[in-house]
């Protein structure tokens, strides 16, 4: 495998950055997790747009154009012969001194890893997964906007640890007001009386690319969708629930906090959304 760092490709063993890089010292940076399906980089434009917004959100000026980032991403896939896989695009504040100030960081570091993807077990899609609400709250947008896909993932990792310790793969995270925010690495959707619901980004959700794809699929299927504040009560009375993410795609949720969602089986609308999503993935994006 060869990893792209600042315009050059390095064998995996030599792909290294400085220990003085503020991405490491302070988690000062942003990233994207992107899927490749049958030589198509799914929603690359949307991922690059979000990367630009994340960078803007942390006052990091990207010295690369969207076209340059797309070309480098495509090249990383071709070099590594990734026709189906996963791309991790990382921009750090760059090498600097000890001390929080980004002013001494000369230039951002751009890293692109294109690798095979470890797919979720097939049974997740067939039988669904169970979630647990964790005590760790999603970080307050006034402290660190969750819309920024930053290298600072400790909030999510603390939640993930709590879920794993309780025997769950994924969890429900509430915001500091008690409204549903999202999962540790996925967005959440509910189905109630044939309508789709998902929390607004302002409630502490990342503007997921898969989430947006589901919004488009809902419109295509003629299913109403509302972005509104949701409570655990809304989760418990839902007929169906599913989570979305680049790695997860669309995974049915059959139980939350020991309570069955609907009849406790993956829902029909969830199945239809997953079906349409999988039809879209190899068509909607940059062709390699
Ligand atoms: N919320 C959070 C906090 C995430 O990290 C999503 C929602 C879903 O967004 P997308 O754009 O992927 O639909 C994410 C994405 C990984 C990995 O390596 C994590 C994500 C995506 C891809 C890989 O664990 N999280």
Coordinates of C-alpha atoms and ligand atoms in Angstrom, one line a residue:
X1 CA 0.0 0.0 0.0
X2 CA 1.1 3.5 -0.8
X3 CA 0.0 6.5 1.3
X4 CA -0.3 10.1 -0.1
X5 CA 1.3 12.7 2.0
X6 CA 1.7 16.3 0.8
X7 CA 1.9 15.5 -2.9
X8 CA 4.0 12.3 -2.7
X9 CA 3.3 8.6 -2.3
X10 CA 5.1 6.6 0.3
X11 CA 5.1 2.8 1.1
X12 CA 2.9 2.2 4.2
X13 CA 6.0 1.6 6.4
X14 CA 7.5 5.0 5.4
X15 CA 4.3 7.0 5.5
X16 CA 5.1 9.2 8.5
X17 CA 4.5 12.7 9.7
X18 CA 6.2 14.8 12.4
X19 CA 5.4 14.2 16.1
X20 CA 5.1 18.1 16.2
X21 CA 2.2 18.0 13.8
X22 CA -0.7 19.7 15.6
X23 CA -3.0 17.0 14.3
X24 CA -1.3 14.6 16.7
X25 CA -0.5 17.1 19.5
X26 CA -4.0 18.7 19.7
X27 CA -6.3 16.8 17.3
X28 CA -6.2 20.0 15.4
X29 CA -7.4 19.0 11.9
X30 CA -10.3 17.6 9.9
X31 CA -11.0 14.4 8.0
X32 CA -13.4 12.5 5.7
X33 CA -14.2 8.8 5.4
X34 CA -15.3 8.0 1.9
X35 CA -16.4 4.8 0.2
X36 CA -15.5 3.5 -3.3
X37 CA -17.9 1.2 -5.0
X38 CA -17.1 -0.4 -8.4
X39 CA -14.5 2.3 -9.3
X40 CA -16.8 5.1 -8.3
X41 CA -15.8 7.4 -5.4
X42 CA -19.3 7.8 -3.8
X43 CA -20.4 11.4 -3.4
X44 CA -16.8 12.7 -3.7
X45 CA -17.9 16.3 -4.3
X46 CA -20.1 16.3 -1.2
X47 CA -17.3 14.9 0.9
X48 CA -14.9 17.5 -0.4
X49 CA -17.4 20.2 0.2
X50 CA -17.9 19.0 3.8
X51 CA -14.1 18.9 4.2
X52 CA -13.9 22.5 3.1
X53 CA -16.6 23.5 5.6
X54 CA -14.9 21.6 8.4
X55 CA -11.7 23.3 7.6
X56 CA -13.4 26.7 7.5
X57 CA -15.1 25.8 10.8
X58 CA -11.7 25.5 12.5
X59 CA -10.2 28.5 10.6
X60 CA -7.9 26.3 8.6
X61 CA -7.3 27.6 5.1
X62 CA -6.9 24.8 2.6
X63 CA -4.1 25.5 0.1
X64 CA -5.6 23.0 -2.4
X65 CA -8.5 23.5 -4.8
X66 CA -11.4 21.0 -4.9
X67 CA -10.1 19.8 -8.2
X68 CA -6.6 19.2 -6.8
X69 CA -8.1 17.2 -3.8
X70 CA -10.3 15.2 -6.2
X71 CA -7.3 14.4 -8.4
X72 CA -5.1 13.3 -5.5
X73 CA -7.9 11.2 -4.1
X74 CA -8.5 9.4 -7.4
X75 CA -4.7 8.9 -7.8
X76 CA -4.6 7.3 -4.3
X77 CA -7.3 4.8 -5.4
X78 CA -5.7 4.0 -8.7
X79 CA -2.2 3.4 -7.2
X80 CA -3.6 1.1 -4.6
X81 CA -5.9 -0.6 -7.1
X82 CA -8.9 0.2 -4.9
X83 CA -12.0 -0.4 -6.9
X84 CA -14.1 -1.1 -3.8
X85 CA -12.8 0.3 -0.5
X86 CA -12.4 3.1 1.8
X87 CA -10.6 6.4 1.6
X88 CA -9.5 8.4 4.6
X89 CA -8.7 12.0 3.7
X90 CA -7.0 13.9 6.6
X91 CA -5.9 17.5 6.8
X92 CA -4.0 18.5 9.9
X93 CA -2.9 22.0 11.0
X94 CA 0.6 20.9 10.2
X95 CA 3.9 20.8 11.9
X96 CA 4.4 23.5 14.6
X97 CA 5.8 24.1 18.1
X98 CA 4.5 22.8 21.5
X99 CA 1.7 25.2 22.4
X100 CA -1.8 25.5 21.2
X101 CA -1.4 28.4 18.8
X102 CA -1.7 27.3 15.2
X103 CA 0.2 30.5 14.2
X104 CA 3.5 28.7 14.2
X105 CA 2.3 25.9 11.9
X106 CA 3.8 26.5 8.6
X107 CA 1.5 24.6 6.3
X108 CA -1.3 22.0 6.6
X109 CA -0.5 18.3 6.1
X110 CA -2.7 16.4 3.6
X111 CA -2.8 12.6 4.0
X112 CA -4.8 10.3 1.8
X113 CA -5.1 6.6 2.6
X114 CA -7.0 4.3 0.2
X115 CA -7.5 0.9 1.6
X116 CA -9.7 -2.2 1.5
X117 CA -12.8 -1.9 3.7
X118 CA -13.7 -4.2 6.6
X119 CA -17.4 -4.6 5.8
X120 CA -20.0 -4.8 8.6
X121 CA -21.2 -8.4 9.2
X122 CA -24.0 -9.4 6.9
X123 CA -26.2 -10.3 9.8
X124 CA -26.4 -6.6 10.8
X125 CA -28.4 -5.9 7.7
X126 CA -30.5 -9.1 7.9
X127 CA -31.4 -9.1 11.6
X128 CA -30.6 -5.5 12.6
X129 CA -28.7 -4.2 15.6
X130 CA -29.5 -3.2 19.1
X131 CA -28.5 0.2 20.5
X132 CA -28.0 1.5 24.0
X133 CA -28.2 5.1 25.2
X134 CA -24.9 6.1 26.8
X135 CA -24.3 8.6 29.6
X136 CA -21.7 10.6 27.6
X137 CA -23.6 13.5 25.9
X138 CA -22.8 14.7 22.4
X139 CA -20.6 17.8 22.8
X140 CA -22.5 21.1 22.9
X141 CA -22.3 23.0 19.5
X142 CA -21.3 26.1 21.4
X143 CA -18.2 24.2 22.7
X144 CA -17.3 22.3 19.5
X145 CA -19.8 22.2 16.6
X146 CA -20.5 18.5 15.8
X147 CA -21.0 19.5 12.2
X148 CA -17.2 19.8 12.0
X149 CA -15.7 16.4 11.2
X150 CA -12.6 17.1 13.3
X151 CA -9.7 14.9 14.4
X152 CA -11.0 15.4 17.9
X153 CA -13.2 12.3 18.3
X154 CA -12.8 11.7 22.0
X155 CA -16.4 12.6 22.7
X156 CA -17.5 9.8 20.3
X157 CA -14.8 7.4 21.5
X158 CA -15.9 7.8 25.1
X159 CA -19.5 7.0 24.0
X160 CA -18.2 4.0 22.0
X161 CA -16.3 2.6 25.0
X162 CA -19.5 2.8 27.1
X163 CA -21.4 1.0 24.4
X164 CA -18.8 -1.7 24.0
X165 CA -18.5 -2.2 27.8
X166 CA -22.2 -2.8 27.8
X167 CA -22.0 -5.3 24.9
X168 CA -23.3 -3.1 22.1
X169 CA -21.7 -2.2 18.8
X170 CA -23.2 1.2 18.6
X171 CA -25.0 3.6 20.9
X172 CA -27.5 6.5 21.0
X173 CA -26.0 9.8 22.0
X174 CA -28.2 12.6 23.4
X175 CA -27.3 16.2 23.4
X176 CA -27.0 18.3 26.6
X177 CA -30.7 19.1 26.4
X178 CA -31.6 15.4 26.3
X179 CA -32.6 15.4 22.6
X180 CA -31.4 12.6 20.3
X181 CA -28.2 13.7 18.6
X182 CA -26.8 10.7 16.7
X183 CA -24.8 7.5 17.2
X184 CA -21.0 7.5 18.0
X185 CA -20.2 7.2 14.3
X186 CA -23.5 7.1 12.5
X187 CA -26.7 9.2 12.0
X188 CA -30.1 8.0 13.2
X189 CA -33.4 7.9 11.4
X190 CA -36.9 6.9 12.7
X191 CA -40.0 5.8 10.8
X192 CA -43.3 6.7 12.3
X193 CA -46.6 6.3 10.5
X194 CA -44.9 6.0 7.2
X195 CA -42.9 9.2 7.7
X196 CA -39.1 9.6 8.2
X197 CA -37.6 11.6 11.0
X198 CA -34.0 12.5 11.8
X199 CA -32.5 15.1 14.2
X200 CA -31.4 18.4 12.7
X201 CA -27.7 19.1 12.6
X202 CA -28.2 21.8 15.2
X203 CA -29.1 19.1 17.7
X204 CA -25.6 17.7 17.6
X205 CA -25.6 15.5 14.4
X206 CA -22.9 15.4 11.8
X207 CA -24.4 16.3 8.4
X208 CA -23.8 12.8 7.2
X209 CA -23.3 12.2 3.5
X210 CA -25.3 9.0 3.8
X211 CA -27.9 10.9 5.8
X212 CA -28.2 13.3 2.9
X213 CA -28.4 10.4 0.5
X214 CA -31.3 9.1 2.5
X215 CA -33.0 12.5 2.4
X216 CA -32.7 12.3 -1.5
X217 CA -34.0 8.7 -1.5
X218 CA -37.0 9.7 0.6
X219 CA -37.9 12.4 -1.9
X220 CA -37.4 9.9 -4.7
X221 CA -39.7 7.4 -3.0
X222 CA -42.3 10.0 -2.2
X223 CA -41.8 9.5 1.6
X224 CA -42.2 12.6 3.8
X225 CA -39.2 13.4 5.9
X226 CA -38.8 15.8 8.8
X227 CA -35.7 17.1 10.5
X228 CA -36.8 17.9 14.0
X229 CA -35.7 17.5 17.6
X230 CA -36.4 13.9 18.8
X231 CA -36.6 12.4 22.2
X232 CA -36.1 8.9 23.5
X233 CA -39.9 8.7 23.6
X234 CA -40.0 9.3 19.9
X235 CA -37.5 6.4 19.5
X236 CA -39.6 4.1 21.7
X237 CA -42.8 4.7 19.8
X238 CA -41.1 4.5 16.3
X239 CA -42.3 1.8 13.9
X240 CA -38.8 1.4 12.5
X241 CA -35.3 2.8 13.1
X242 CA -32.1 2.7 11.2
X243 CA -28.6 4.2 11.3
X244 CA -26.6 5.6 8.4
X245 CA -22.9 6.1 7.8
X246 CA -20.3 5.7 5.1
X247 CA -19.0 2.5 6.7
X248 CA -22.4 1.3 8.0
X249 CA -24.5 2.3 4.9
X250 CA -28.1 1.7 6.2
X251 CA -28.4 -0.6 9.2
X252 CA -31.8 -1.5 10.7
X253 CA -32.1 -0.9 14.4
X254 CA -34.4 -3.4 16.2
X255 CA -34.0 -2.5 19.8
X256 CA -33.0 0.5 21.9
X257 CA -32.3 0.3 25.6
X258 CA -33.9 -3.1 25.8
X259 CA -37.1 -2.0 24.1
X260 CA -38.2 -3.4 20.8
X261 CA -38.6 -0.9 18.0
X262 CA -41.8 -1.7 16.1
X263 CA -42.2 -5.5 16.0
X264 CA -38.5 -6.0 16.8
X265 CA -37.5 -6.9 13.2
X266 CA -35.9 -4.8 10.4
X267 CA -38.6 -2.6 8.9
X268 CA -40.0 -2.6 5.4
X269 CA -39.2 1.0 4.6
X270 CA -35.7 0.6 6.0
X271 CA -35.2 -2.4 3.7
X272 CA -36.5 -0.3 0.7
X273 CA -34.1 2.6 1.6
X274 CA -31.1 0.2 1.8
X275 CA -32.1 -1.3 -1.5
X276 CA -32.3 2.1 -3.3
X277 CA -29.1 3.2 -1.6
X278 CA -27.1 0.2 -2.9
X279 CA -28.4 0.9 -6.4
X280 CA -27.1 4.4 -6.2
X281 CA -23.6 3.9 -4.8
X282 CA -21.8 2.9 -7.9
X283 CA -23.4 5.6 -10.0
X284 CA -23.3 8.7 -7.9
X285 CA -19.8 10.0 -7.6
X286 CA -16.4 10.4 -9.3
X287 CA -15.6 7.6 -11.8
X288 CA -12.1 6.3 -11.5
Ligands
LIG1 N1 -21.9 10.9 12.7 C1 -20.6 10.8 13.1 C2 -20.1 11.2 14.4 C3 -19.7 10.2 12.2 O1 -18.4 10.1 12.5 C4 -21.5 9.8 10.6 C5 -22.3 10.4 11.6 C6 -22.0 9.4 9.3 O2 -21.6 10.3 8.3 P1 -21.3 9.9 6.8 O3 -20.9 11.1 6.1 O4 -20.3 8.8 6.8 O5 -22.6 9.3 6.3 C7 -20.1 9.7 10.9 C8 -19.2 9.1 9.9 C9 -14.8 4.9 10.7 C10 -15.7 5.7 10.0 O6 -13.7 4.7 10.2 C11 -16.6 6.6 10.6 C12 -17.4 7.4 9.9 C13 -17.5 7.2 8.5 C14 -16.7 6.3 7.9 C15 -15.8 5.6 8.6 O7 -15.1 4.5 11.8 N2 -18.2 8.3 10.6

